[in-house]
XYZ file of C-alpha atoms in Angstrom:
631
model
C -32.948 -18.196 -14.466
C -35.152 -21.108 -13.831
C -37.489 -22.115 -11.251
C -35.135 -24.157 -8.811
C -32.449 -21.326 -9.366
C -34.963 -18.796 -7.966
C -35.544 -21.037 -4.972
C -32.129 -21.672 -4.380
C -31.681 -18.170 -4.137
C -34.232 -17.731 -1.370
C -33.104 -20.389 0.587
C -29.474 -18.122 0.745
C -31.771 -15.037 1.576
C -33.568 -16.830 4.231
C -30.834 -18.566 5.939
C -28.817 -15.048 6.046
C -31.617 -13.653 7.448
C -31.909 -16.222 10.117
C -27.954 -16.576 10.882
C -28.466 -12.322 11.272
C -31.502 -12.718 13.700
C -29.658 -15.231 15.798
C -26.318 -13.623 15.770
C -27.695 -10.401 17.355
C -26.065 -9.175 20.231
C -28.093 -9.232 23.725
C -29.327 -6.545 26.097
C -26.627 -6.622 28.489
C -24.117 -7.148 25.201
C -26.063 -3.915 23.678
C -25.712 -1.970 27.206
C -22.218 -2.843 27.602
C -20.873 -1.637 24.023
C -22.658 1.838 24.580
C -20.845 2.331 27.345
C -17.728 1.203 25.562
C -19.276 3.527 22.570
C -19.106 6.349 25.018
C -15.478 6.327 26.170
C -14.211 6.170 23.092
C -16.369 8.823 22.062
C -14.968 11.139 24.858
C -11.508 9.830 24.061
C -11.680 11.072 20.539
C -13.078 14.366 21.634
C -9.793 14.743 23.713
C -7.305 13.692 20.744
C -9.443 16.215 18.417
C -8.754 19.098 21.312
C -4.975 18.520 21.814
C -4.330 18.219 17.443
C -6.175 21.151 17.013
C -3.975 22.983 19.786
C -0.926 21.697 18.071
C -2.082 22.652 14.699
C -2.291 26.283 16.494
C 1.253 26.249 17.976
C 2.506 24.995 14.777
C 0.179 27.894 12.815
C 2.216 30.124 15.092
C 5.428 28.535 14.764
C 4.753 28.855 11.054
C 3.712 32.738 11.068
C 6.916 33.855 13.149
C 9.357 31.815 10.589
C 7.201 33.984 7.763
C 7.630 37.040 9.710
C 11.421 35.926 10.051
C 11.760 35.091 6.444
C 10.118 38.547 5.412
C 12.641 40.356 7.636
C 15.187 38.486 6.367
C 14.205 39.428 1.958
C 13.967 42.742 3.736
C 17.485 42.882 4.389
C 18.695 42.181 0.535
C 15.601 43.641 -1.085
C 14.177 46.431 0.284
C 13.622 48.761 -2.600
C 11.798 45.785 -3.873
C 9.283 45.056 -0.870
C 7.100 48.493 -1.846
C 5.923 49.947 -5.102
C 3.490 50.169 -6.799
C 2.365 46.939 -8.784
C 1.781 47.647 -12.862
C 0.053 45.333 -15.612
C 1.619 44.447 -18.023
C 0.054 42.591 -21.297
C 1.672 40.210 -24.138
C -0.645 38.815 -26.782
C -1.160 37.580 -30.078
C -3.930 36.326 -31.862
C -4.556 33.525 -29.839
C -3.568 34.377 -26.337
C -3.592 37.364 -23.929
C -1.544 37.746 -21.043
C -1.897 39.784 -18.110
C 0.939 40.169 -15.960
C 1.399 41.939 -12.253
C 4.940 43.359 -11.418
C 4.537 42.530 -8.003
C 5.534 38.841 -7.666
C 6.656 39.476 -11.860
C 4.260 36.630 -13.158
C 1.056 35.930 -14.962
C -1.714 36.756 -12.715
C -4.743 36.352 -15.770
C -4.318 34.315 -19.042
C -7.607 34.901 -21.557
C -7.861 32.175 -24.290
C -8.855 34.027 -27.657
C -11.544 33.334 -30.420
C -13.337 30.706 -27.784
C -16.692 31.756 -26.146
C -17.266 31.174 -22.460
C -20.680 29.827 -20.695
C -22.059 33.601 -20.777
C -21.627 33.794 -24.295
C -17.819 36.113 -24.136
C -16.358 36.322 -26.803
C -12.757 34.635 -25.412
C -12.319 32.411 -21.996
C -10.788 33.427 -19.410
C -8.665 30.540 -18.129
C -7.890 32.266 -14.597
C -7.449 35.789 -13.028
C -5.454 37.479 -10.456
C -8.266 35.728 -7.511
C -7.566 32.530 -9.080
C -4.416 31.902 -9.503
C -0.536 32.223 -7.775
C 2.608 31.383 -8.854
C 5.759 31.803 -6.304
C 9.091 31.185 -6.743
C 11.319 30.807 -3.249
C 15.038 30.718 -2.661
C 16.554 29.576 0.185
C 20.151 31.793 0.953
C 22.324 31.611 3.548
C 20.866 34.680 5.198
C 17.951 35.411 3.155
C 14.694 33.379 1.765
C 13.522 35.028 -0.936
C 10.122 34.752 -1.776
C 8.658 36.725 -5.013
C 5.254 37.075 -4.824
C 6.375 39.478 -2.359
C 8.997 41.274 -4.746
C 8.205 44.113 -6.716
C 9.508 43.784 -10.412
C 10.552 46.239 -12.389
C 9.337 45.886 -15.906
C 11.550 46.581 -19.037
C 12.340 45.279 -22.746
C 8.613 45.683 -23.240
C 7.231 44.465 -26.699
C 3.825 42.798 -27.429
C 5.716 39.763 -27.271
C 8.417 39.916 -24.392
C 9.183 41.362 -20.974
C 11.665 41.399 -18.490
C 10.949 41.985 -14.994
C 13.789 42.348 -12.603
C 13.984 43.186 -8.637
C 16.948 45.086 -7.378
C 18.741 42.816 -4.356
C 21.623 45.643 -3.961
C 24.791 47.388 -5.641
C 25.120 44.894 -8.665
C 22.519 41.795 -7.191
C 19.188 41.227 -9.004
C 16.718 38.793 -9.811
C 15.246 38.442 -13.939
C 12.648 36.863 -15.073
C 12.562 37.184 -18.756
C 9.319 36.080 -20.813
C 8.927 35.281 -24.395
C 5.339 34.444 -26.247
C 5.368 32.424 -29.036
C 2.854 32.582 -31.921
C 0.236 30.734 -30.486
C 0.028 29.450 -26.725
C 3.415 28.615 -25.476
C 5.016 31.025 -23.014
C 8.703 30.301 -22.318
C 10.019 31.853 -19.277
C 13.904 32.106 -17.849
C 15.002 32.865 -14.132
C 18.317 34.073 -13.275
C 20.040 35.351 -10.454
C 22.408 37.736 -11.338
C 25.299 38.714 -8.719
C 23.982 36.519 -5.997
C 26.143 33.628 -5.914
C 27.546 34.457 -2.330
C 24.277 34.708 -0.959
C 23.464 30.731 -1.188
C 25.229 27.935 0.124
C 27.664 25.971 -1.871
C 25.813 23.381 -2.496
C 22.435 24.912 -2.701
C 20.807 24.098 -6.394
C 16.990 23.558 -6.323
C 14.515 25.951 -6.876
C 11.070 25.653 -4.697
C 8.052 26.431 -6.965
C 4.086 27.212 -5.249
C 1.369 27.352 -8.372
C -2.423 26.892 -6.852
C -5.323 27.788 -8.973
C -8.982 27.332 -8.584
C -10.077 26.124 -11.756
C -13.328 27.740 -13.247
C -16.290 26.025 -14.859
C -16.116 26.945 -18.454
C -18.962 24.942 -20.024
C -22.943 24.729 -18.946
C -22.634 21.512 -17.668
C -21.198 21.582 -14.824
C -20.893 17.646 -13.680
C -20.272 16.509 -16.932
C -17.311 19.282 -17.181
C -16.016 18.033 -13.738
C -15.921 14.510 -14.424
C -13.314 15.417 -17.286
C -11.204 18.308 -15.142
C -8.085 16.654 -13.544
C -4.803 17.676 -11.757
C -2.538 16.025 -14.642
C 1.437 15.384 -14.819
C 3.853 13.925 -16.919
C 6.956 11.334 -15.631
C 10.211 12.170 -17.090
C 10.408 8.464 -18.338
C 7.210 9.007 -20.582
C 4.095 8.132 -19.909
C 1.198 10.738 -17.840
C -0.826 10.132 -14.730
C -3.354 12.266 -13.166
C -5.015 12.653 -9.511
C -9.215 11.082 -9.361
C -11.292 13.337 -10.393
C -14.107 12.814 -7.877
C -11.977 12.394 -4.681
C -9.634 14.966 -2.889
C -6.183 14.535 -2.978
C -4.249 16.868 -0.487
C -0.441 16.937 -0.614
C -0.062 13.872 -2.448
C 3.659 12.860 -2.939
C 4.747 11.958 -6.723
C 8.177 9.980 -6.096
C 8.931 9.684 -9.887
C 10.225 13.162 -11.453
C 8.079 15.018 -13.665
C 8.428 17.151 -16.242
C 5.431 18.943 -16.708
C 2.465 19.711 -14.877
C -1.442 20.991 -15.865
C -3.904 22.295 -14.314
C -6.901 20.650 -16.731
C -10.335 21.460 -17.118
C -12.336 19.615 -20.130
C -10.869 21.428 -22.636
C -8.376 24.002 -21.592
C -5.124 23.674 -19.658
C -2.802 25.778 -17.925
C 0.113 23.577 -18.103
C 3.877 23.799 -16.817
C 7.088 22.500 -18.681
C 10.647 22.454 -16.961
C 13.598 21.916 -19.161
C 15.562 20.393 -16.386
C 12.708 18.225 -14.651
C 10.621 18.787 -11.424
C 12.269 16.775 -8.979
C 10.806 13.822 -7.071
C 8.338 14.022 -4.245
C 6.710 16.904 -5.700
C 3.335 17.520 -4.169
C 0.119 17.516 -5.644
C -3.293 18.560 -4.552
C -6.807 18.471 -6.006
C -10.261 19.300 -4.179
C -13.647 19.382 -6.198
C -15.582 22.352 -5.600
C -19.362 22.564 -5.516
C -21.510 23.311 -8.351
C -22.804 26.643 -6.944
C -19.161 28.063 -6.611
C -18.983 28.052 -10.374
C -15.451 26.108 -9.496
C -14.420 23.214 -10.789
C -11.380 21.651 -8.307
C -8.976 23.515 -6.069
C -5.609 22.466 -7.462
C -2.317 23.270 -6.210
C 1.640 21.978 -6.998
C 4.855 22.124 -4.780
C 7.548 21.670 -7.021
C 11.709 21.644 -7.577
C 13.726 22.582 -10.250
C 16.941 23.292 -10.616
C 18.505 26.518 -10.101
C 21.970 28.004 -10.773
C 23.207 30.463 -7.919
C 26.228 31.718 -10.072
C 23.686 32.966 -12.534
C 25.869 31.260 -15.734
C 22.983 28.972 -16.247
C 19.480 30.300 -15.630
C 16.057 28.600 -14.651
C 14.059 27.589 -17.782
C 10.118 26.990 -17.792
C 7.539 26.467 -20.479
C 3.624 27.318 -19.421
C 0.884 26.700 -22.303
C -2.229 28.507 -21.650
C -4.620 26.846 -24.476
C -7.317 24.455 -25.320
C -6.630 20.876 -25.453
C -6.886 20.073 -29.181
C -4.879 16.992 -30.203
C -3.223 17.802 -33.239
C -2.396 21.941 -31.468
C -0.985 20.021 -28.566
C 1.408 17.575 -30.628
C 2.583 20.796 -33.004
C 3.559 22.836 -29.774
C 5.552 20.187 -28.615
C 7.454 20.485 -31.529
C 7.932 24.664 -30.798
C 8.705 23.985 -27.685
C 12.535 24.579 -26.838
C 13.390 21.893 -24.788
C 13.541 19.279 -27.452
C 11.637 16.808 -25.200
C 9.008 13.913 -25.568
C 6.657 15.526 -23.815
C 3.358 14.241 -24.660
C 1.062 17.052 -24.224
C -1.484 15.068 -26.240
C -2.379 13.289 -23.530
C -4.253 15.751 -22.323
C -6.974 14.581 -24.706
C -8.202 11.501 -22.735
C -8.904 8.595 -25.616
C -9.374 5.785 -23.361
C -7.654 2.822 -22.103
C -4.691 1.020 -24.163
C -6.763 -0.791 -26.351
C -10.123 1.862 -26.912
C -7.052 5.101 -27.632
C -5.505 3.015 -30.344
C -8.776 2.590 -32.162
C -9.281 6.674 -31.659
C -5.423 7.390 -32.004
C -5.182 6.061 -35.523
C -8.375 5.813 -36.640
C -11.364 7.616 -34.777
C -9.016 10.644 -35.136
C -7.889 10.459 -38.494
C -11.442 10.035 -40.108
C -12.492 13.080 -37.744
C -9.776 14.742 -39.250
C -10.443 14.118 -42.720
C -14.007 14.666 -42.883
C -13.694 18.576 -40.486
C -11.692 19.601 -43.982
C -14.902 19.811 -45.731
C -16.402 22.546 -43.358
C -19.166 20.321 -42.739
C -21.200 20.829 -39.499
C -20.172 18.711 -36.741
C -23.510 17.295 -36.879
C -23.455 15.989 -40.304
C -19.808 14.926 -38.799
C -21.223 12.747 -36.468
C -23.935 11.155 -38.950
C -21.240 10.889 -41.246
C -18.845 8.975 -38.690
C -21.703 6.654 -37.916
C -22.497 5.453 -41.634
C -18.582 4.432 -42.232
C -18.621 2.509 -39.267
C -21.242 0.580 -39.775
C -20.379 -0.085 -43.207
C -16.775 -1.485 -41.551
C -19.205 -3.461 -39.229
C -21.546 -4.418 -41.661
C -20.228 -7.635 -42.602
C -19.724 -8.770 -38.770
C -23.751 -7.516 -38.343
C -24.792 -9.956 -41.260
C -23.047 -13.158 -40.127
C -24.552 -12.635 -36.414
C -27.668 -11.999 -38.375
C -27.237 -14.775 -40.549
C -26.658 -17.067 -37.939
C -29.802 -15.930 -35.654
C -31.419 -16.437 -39.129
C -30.450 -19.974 -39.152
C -31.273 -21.023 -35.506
C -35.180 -19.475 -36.049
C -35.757 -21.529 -39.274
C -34.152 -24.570 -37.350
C -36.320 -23.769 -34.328
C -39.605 -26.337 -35.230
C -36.824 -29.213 -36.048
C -35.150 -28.639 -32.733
C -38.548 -28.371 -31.191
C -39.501 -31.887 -32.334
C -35.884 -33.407 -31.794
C -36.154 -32.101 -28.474
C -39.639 -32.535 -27.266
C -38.949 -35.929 -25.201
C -36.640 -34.091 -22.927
C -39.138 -31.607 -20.847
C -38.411 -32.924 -17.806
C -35.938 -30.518 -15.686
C -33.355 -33.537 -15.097
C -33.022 -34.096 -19.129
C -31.971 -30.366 -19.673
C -28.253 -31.151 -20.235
C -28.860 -34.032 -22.266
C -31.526 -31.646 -24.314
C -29.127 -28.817 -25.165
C -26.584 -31.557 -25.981
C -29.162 -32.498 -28.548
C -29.344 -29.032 -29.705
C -26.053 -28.550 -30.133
C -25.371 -32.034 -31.898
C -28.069 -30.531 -34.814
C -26.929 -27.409 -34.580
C -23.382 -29.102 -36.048
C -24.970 -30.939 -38.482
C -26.942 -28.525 -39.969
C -23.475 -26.641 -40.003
C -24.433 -23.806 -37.420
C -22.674 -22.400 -35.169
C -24.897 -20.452 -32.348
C -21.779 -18.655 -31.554
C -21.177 -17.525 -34.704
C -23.525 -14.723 -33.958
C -21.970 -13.780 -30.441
C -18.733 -12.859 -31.680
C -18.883 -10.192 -34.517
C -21.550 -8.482 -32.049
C -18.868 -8.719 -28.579
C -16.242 -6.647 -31.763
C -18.606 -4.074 -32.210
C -18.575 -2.913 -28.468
C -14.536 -1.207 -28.422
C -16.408 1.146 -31.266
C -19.162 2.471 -29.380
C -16.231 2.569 -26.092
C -14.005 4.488 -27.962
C -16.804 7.105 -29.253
C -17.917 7.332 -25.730
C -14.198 8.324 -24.353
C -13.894 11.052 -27.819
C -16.734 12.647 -28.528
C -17.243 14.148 -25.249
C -13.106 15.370 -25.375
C -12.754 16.245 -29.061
C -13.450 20.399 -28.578
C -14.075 20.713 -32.508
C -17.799 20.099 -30.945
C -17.784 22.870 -28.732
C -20.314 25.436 -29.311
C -21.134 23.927 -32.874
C -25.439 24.186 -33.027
C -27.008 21.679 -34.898
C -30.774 20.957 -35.743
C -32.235 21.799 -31.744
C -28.610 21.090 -30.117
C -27.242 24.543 -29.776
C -24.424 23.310 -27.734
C -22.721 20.153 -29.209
C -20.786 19.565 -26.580
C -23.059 19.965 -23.003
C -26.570 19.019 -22.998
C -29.645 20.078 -24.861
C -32.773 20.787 -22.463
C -35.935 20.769 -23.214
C -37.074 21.504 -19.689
C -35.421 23.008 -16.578
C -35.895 23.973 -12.870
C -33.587 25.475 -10.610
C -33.005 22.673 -7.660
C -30.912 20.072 -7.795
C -32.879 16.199 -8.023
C -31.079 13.145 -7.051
C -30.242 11.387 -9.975
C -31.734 13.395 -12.659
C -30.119 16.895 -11.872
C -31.377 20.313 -13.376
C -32.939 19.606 -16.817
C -34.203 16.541 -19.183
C -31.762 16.174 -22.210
C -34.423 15.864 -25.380
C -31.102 13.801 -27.096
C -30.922 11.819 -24.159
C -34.675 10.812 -24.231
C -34.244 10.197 -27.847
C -31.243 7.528 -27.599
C -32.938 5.520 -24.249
C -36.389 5.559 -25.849
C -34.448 4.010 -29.467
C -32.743 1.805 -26.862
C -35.756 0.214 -25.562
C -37.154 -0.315 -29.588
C -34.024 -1.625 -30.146
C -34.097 -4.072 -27.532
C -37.646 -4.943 -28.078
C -36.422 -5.673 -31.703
C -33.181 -7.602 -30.389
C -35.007 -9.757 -28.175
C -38.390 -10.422 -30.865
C -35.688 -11.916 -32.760
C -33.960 -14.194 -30.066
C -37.275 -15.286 -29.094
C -38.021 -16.503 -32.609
C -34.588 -19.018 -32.044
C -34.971 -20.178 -28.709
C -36.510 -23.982 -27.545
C -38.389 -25.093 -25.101
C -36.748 -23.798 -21.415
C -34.686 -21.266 -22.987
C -38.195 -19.539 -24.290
C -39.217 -19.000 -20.646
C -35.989 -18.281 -19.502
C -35.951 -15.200 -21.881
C -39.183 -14.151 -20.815
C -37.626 -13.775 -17.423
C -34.918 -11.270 -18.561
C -36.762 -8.980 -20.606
C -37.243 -6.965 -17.371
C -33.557 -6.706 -17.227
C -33.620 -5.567 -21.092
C -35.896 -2.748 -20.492
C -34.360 -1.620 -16.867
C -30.754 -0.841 -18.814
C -32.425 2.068 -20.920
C -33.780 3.379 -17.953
C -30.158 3.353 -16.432
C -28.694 4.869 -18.983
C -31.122 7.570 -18.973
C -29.973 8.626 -15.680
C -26.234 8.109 -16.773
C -26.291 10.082 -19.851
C -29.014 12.834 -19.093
C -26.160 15.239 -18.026
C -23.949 13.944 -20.942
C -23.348 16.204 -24.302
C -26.052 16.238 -27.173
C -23.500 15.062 -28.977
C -22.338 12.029 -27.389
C -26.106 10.904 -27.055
C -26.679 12.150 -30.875
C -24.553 9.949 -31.877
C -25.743 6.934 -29.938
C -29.287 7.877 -31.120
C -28.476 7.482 -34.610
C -25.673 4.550 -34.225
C -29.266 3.003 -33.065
C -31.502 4.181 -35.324
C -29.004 2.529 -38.043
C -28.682 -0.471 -36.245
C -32.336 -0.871 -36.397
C -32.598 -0.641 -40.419
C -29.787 -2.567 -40.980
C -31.370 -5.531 -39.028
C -34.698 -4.853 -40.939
C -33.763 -4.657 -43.903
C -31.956 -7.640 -43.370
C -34.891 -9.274 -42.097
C -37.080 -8.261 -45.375
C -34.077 -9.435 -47.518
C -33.899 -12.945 -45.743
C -36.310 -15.856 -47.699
C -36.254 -18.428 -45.179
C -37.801 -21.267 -47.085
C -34.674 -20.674 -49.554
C -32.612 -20.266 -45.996
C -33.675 -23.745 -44.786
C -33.230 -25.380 -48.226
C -29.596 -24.390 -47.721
C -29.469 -26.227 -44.196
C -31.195 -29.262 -45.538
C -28.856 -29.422 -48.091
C -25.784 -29.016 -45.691
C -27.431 -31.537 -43.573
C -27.524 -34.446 -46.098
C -24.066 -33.962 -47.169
C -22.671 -34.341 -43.732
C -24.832 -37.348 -43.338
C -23.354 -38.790 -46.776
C -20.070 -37.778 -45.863
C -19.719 -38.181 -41.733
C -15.699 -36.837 -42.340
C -16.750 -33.140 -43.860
C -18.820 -33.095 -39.858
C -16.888 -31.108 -37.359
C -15.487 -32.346 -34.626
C -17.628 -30.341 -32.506
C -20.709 -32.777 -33.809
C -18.456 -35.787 -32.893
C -17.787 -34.712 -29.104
C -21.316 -34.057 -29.043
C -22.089 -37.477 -29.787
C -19.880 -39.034 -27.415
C -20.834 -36.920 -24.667
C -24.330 -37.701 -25.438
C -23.707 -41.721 -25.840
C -21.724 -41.550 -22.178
C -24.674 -39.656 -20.619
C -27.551 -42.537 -22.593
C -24.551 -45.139 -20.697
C -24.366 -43.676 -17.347
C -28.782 -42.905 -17.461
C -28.730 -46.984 -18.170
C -26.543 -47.899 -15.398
C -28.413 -45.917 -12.713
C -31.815 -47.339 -13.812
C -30.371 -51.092 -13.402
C -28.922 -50.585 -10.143
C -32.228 -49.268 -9.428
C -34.455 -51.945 -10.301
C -31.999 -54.599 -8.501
């Protein structure tokens, strides 16, 4: 940024300023919308008054068709509107499942052999104050509604229930569960009996699941960031509701075939075999951070339902953590036999940043956990192989900033008669012309640097999602995957938060070496205005750390980790490549190059030629100007 861009600058401030002053409205002007300001206010007050009497009528309206609709199960189902609600638990060693008779569904799901925030041995996903699942059936006479229904439990194993609710003299409702060997719970509901109860053509099912979806890990912004109301289309492909904004009621028009309820790395997730129809609605409000509460989701759903009872309802729910590889090989138990995708619950980026984790951020993670190393020496270990992938893009750029510093008193003399702030094009024409003949490219070293950046995008979007790092300690980090304080205070400061992360601290203060390294070197290369120029943005160089300080402090240990050392490698690689460089030998090479292309003007590029020409027009046009002026 030079000096006339600077003033140009505040010549756009001022006159803003000035058009803002004299734009202004007047006293009278001022006066006049106040009063305007105060109608409208009163108007508003009187449109709030008359919704919020309609939203009472309608309240009402709404309570007597409930009242109606109770009186009205009452009639088919009254043994099964009182009772006396029982647990009842399936499990296996990875999942426990607490169910209620009354409503005949899971009402607390605990997630084995993974600790909770309090140090628990298992998490627990959701309880009975959490969650609600309701199936409702619209009859010709009757709605039936479950969570009101008492079930009767039977076929009891550790591994399968049926609950059933008596309608009258040969008319019930089943719901039959089976739990598979891990996390996949496959449910059927069937209506046995009943067919002259519904209309015709009745054939959907309405399904009600809300939850309030717990914080599971330390950190609770971090956690949030990565908890979202997720769903699957029917034609492939998954879509979720913003994370940071509230979504009430929102209509999907596409149907879906599954639904989750997602925190950062569990899910309560459910599958239909015959679709959710379209319009379902979807709703997702983030809680605050002292509610211990993530988001406030909730689901209205179809699905298709069989009045005769010849074909019953079936549903898949997964209660487990969202681990890549677990999620791909319960797709394949589940009994659907559908593309479901329940990978995607493990965020890897955008198109381009998940291929490099889906095929190869994923597979080297894989292949180096089957050594039992700690996910810290993971991490380290991650780092080295891809910098020795990167390593020959980091020598060219080096190489090529090597070249421009040893050029730098040439260009310096070639382009010492052009100081004057009108001969700046023609002086980094100049530049470039040598630059070509000396066969360097200053873009050369742009490049290779502009590939590296996808790598450390696609570690940012898996580390903090891959949930092999959860609760894995390593050196200080006891806690892989939330932050690692060194200091913390109960209230809340803007920006900062709770706590200073000590990895955090580590990876902005290597940042600012770094940089200070970085931009030693690009000061060794530059000429003339470009020299002052950088001088101007080194501000800008040290300001970023300091941004990312505030971005990253409530990130995981591990996440910043790695950064730290992806830096700290960085950093030796260019010194040593620095101490390995002999510059006199460097800018024998260039000499050399130089004298060929001046024996041989074909083996130039054309790059040097265009150069020229440009540079001859400008020398024309500079000549013309000067003889009309002395005329």
């Amino acid at each position: 940024m030079d000096k006339n861009t600077i003033i140009g600058f505040l010549l756009i401030a001022a006159v803003l300023i000035g058009f803002s002053w004299w734009q202004q409205p007047s006293k009278e002007e001022i006066d006049a919308m106040r009063k305007q300001d105060s109608i409208a206010q009163v108007a508003k007050q009187k449109a709030e008054q008359k919704a919020k009497l309609l939203e009472k009528e309608a309240l009402a309206k709404k309570q007597e068709q409930i009242a109606s609709a109770a009186n009205d199960t009452t009639a088919a189902f009254h043994s099964a509107l009182s009772g006396e609600s029982q647990n009842i638990v399936l499990k296996n060693s990875f999942v426990e499942l607490t169910f209620n008779s009354k409503g005949g569904t899971v009402s607390k799901a605990m997630i084995k052999n993974f600790k909770d925030r309090e140090e628990n041995k298992d998490v627990t996903l959701f309880d009975e104050k959490d969650q609600l699942l309701n199936f409702m059936l619209a009859g010709k006479d009757i709605n039936i509604i479950t969570k009101d229904l008492y079930f009767t439990p039977s076929e009891q194993t550790d591994t399968t229930v049926t609950f059933t609710a008596i309608a009258g003299s040969g008319k019930e409702l089943q719901i039959k569960y089976l739990l598979g060997k891990d996390y996949l719970l496959h449910a059927s509901i069937q209506a046995i009996g009943m067919g002259g109860m519904f209309a015709p053509n009745y054939r959907e099912m309405d399904i009600e699941w809300t939850d309030r979806c717990r914080q599971q890990e330390k950190g609770f912004t971090f956690e949030n960031q990565r908890s979202a109301l997720t769903y699957h289309f029917s034609d492939g492909g998954t879509d979720y509701l913003n994370e940071t904004k509230e979504h009430v009621d929102k209509h999907i028009e596409e149907s879906i075939d599954w639904v989750a309820f997602k925190n950062q790395y569990f899910s309560a997730v459910m599958i239909a075999k015959d679709n959710f129809a379209q319009n379902s609605l979807m709703t997702s409000l983030p809680q605050q951070k002292e509610t211990h509460y993530l988001k406030h989701y909730a689901a209205k759903l179809k699905t298709a339902f069989d009045p005769t009872g010849q074909k019953p309802t079936e549903l898949e729910f997964y209660y487990g953590p969202n681990d890549f590889r677990l999620l791909q090989k319960v797709e394949k138990q589940s009994l659907f036999g559908k593309e479901l995708q329940l990978e995607r619950l493990v965020y890897l980026g955008w198109p381009l940043i998940r291929i490099i984790n889906r095929w190869f951020t994923l597979y080297v993670f894989d292949w180096l956990t089957k050594f039992g190393l700690n996910m810290g020496i993971v991490l380290i270990l991650i780092t080295l192989l891809l910098k020795a992938i990167t390593f020959p893009l980091v020598k060219k750029s080096y190489m090529s900033s090597a070249k421009m510093r040893v050029l730098k008193p040439k260009l310096d003399e070639a382009t010492k008669q052009y100081d004057k702030p009108e001969d700046q094009m023609q002086k980094q024409q100049a530049m470039m012309a040598m630059y070509s003949k000396y066969g360097v490219s200053p873009l050369s070293g742009c490049l290779p640097m502009l590939i590296q950046m996808p790598i450390w995008i696609a570690m940012f979007n898996y580390v903090p999602n891959a949930i092999q790092l959860r609760g894995e300690s390593f050196l200080w980090m006891k806690d892989l995957s939330t932050y690692d304080p060194i200091v913390e205070w109960g209230k809340n400061i803007w920006l900062i938060g709770d706590h200073l992360s000590l990895t955090c601290i580590l990876f902005c203060v290597a940042n600012v070496l770094y940089s200070m390294m970085t931009m030693r070197q690009q000061k060794d290369q530059m000429v003339g205005q470009q020299a002052e120029q950088m001088k101007m943005m080194q501000w800008m160089m040290y300001l970023m750390p300091v941004m990312f300080f505030f971005m990253f402090n409530d990130y995981s240990s591990g996440l910043n980790f790695y950064y730290f050392v992806s830096l700290f490698f960085s950093a030796a690689i260019m010194w040593t490549l620095r101490k390995t460089t002999n510059d006199e030998k460097l800018l024998s090479i260039l000499e050399a190059r130089y004298k060929e292309n001046q024996n041989n003007p074909k083996k130039m590029g054309g790059m040097a030629a265009r150069l020229e020409a440009l540079q001859k027009q400008a020398d024309e046009l500079k000549k013309q100007r000067n003889e009309r002026m002395n005329r």
